[in-house]
CSV table of C-alpha atoms in Angstrom, one decimal:
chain,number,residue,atom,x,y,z
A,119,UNK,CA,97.2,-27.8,34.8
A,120,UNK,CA,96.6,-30.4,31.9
A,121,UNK,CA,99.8,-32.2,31.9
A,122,UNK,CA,97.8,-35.5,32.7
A,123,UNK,CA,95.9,-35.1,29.2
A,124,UNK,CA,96.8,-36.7,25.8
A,125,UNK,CA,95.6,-34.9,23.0
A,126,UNK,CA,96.1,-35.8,19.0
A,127,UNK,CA,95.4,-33.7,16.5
A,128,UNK,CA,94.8,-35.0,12.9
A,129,UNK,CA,95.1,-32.5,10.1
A,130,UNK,CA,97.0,-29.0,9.9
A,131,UNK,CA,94.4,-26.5,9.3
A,132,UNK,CA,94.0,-23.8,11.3
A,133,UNK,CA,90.9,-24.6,13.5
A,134,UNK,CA,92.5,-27.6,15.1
A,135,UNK,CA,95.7,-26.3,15.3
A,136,UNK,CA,94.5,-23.5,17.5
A,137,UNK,CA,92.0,-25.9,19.4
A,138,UNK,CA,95.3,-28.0,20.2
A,139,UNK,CA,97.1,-25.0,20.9
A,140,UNK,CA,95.3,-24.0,24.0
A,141,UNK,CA,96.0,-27.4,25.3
A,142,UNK,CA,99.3,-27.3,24.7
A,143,UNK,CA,99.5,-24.1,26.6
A,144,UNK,CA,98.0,-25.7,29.5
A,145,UNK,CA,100.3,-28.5,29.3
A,146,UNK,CA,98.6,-31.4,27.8
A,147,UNK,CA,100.9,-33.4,25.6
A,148,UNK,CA,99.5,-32.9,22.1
A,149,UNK,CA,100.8,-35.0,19.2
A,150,UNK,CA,100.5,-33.5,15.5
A,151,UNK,CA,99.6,-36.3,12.4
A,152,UNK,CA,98.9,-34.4,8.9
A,153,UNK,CA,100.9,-32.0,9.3
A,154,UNK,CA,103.0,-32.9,6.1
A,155,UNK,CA,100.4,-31.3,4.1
A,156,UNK,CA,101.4,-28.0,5.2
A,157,UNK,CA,104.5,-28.3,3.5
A,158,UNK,CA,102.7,-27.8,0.7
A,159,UNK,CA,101.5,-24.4,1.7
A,160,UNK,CA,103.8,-21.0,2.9
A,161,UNK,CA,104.6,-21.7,6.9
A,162,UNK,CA,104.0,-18.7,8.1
A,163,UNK,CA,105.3,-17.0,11.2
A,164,UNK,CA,101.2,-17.9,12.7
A,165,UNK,CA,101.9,-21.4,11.7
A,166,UNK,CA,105.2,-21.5,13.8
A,167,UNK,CA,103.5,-20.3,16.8
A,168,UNK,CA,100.6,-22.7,16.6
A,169,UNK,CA,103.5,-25.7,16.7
A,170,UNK,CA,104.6,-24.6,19.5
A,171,UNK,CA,104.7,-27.3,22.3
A,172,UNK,CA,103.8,-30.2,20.0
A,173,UNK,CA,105.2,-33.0,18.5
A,174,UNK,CA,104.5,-34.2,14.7
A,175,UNK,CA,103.7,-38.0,14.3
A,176,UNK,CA,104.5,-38.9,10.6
A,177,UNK,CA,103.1,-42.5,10.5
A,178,UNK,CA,99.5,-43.6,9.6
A,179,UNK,CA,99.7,-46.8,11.5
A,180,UNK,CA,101.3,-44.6,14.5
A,181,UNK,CA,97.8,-42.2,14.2
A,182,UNK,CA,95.7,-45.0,15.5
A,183,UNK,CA,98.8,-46.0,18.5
A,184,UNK,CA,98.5,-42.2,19.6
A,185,UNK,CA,94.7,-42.6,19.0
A,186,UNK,CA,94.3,-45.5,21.8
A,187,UNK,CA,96.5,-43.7,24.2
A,188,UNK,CA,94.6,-40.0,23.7
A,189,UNK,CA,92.2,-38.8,26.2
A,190,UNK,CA,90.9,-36.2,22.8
A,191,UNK,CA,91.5,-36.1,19.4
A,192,UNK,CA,90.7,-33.3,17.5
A,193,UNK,CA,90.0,-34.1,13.4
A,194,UNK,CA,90.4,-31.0,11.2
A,195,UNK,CA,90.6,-32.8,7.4
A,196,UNK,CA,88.0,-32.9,4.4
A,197,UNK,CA,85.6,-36.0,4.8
A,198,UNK,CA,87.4,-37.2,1.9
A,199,UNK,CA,91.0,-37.1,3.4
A,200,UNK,CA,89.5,-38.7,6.5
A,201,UNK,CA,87.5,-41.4,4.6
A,202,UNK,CA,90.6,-42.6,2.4
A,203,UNK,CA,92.4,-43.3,5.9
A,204,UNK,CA,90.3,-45.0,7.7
A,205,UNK,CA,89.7,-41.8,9.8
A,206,UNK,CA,85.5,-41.1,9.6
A,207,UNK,CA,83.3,-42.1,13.3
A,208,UNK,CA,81.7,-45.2,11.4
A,209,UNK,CA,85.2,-46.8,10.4
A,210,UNK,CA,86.7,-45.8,14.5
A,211,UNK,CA,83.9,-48.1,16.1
A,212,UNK,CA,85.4,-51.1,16.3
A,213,UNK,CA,88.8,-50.2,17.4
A,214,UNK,CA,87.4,-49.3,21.1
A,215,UNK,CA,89.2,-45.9,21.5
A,216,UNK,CA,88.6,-44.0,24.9
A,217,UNK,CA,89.6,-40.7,23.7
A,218,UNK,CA,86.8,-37.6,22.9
A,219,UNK,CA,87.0,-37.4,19.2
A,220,UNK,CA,86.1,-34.0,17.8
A,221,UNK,CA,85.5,-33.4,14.4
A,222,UNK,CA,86.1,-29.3,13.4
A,223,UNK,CA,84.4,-29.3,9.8
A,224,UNK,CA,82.9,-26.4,8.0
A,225,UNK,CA,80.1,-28.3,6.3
A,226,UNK,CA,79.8,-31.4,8.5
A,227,UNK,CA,81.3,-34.7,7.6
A,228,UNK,CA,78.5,-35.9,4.8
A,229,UNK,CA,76.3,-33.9,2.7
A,230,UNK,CA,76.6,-32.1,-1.1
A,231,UNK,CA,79.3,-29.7,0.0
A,232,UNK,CA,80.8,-31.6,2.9
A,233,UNK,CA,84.3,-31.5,0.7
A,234,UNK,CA,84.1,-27.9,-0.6
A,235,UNK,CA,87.2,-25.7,1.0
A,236,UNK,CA,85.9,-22.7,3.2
A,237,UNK,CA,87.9,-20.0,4.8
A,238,UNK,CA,86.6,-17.3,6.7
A,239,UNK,CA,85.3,-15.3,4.2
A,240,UNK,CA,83.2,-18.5,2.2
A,241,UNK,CA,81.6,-19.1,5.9
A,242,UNK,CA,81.0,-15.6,6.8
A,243,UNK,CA,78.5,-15.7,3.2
A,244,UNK,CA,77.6,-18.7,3.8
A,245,UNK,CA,76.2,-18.0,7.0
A,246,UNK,CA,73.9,-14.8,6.1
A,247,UNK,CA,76.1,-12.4,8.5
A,248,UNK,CA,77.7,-10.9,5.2
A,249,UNK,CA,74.1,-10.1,3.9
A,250,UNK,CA,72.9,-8.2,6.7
A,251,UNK,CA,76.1,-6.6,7.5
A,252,UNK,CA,75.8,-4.9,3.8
């Protein structure tokens, strides 16, 4: 149904990598960049299954070359990461890229906290839900 759409994902957390997922499922071509710090972490069998129909850029200079020729690209990194390459909205102005960009961030991209890990449970406190479900 998709096999017309580029899509890039940038970072290897979970959010993006399930966002990109669903494309890939309905065939758009999705190229993977970041996805060397998951070796870091235990690959899990979820992890496996997320990779599934993608391909993993490794380049940075090959992230903005996938980025011109993406019709979406889905960020999922800390505003830090993203900010060190080159990676934030204010620094991808001038470089005149069609593509959607989506940003998936748990605090937004600036801010006191914008850099503070979250997982499910840190946003389901942060959020309130935890207090009224107690």
């Amino acid at each position: 149904m998709l096999e017309s759409l580029r899509v890039v994902q940038i970072g290897s957390a979970r959010a993006a990598a399930v966002c990109t997922r669903l494309f890939a499922d309905l065939g758009a071509k999705v190229e993977v960049f970041g996805a060397s710090d998951s070796a870091a972490r235990q690959v899990t069998v979820l992890d496996d299954y997320l990779d599934l129909g993608k391909v993993h850029g490794s380049s940075t200079v090959r992230i903005i070359d996938a980025m011109r020729e993406a019709d979406l690209v889905v960020f999922n990194d800390s505003p830090a990461r993203l900010a060190a390459c080159g990676l934030l909205p204010a620094d991808l102005e001038g470089l005149g890229l069609d593509a959607a960009l989506v940003y998936i961030s748990a605090y937004g991209l600036s801010g006191p906290q914008a850099n503070h890990p979250a997982s499910d449970l840190t946003l389901l406190c942060a959020s309130g839900i935890a207090r009224v479900l107690s």
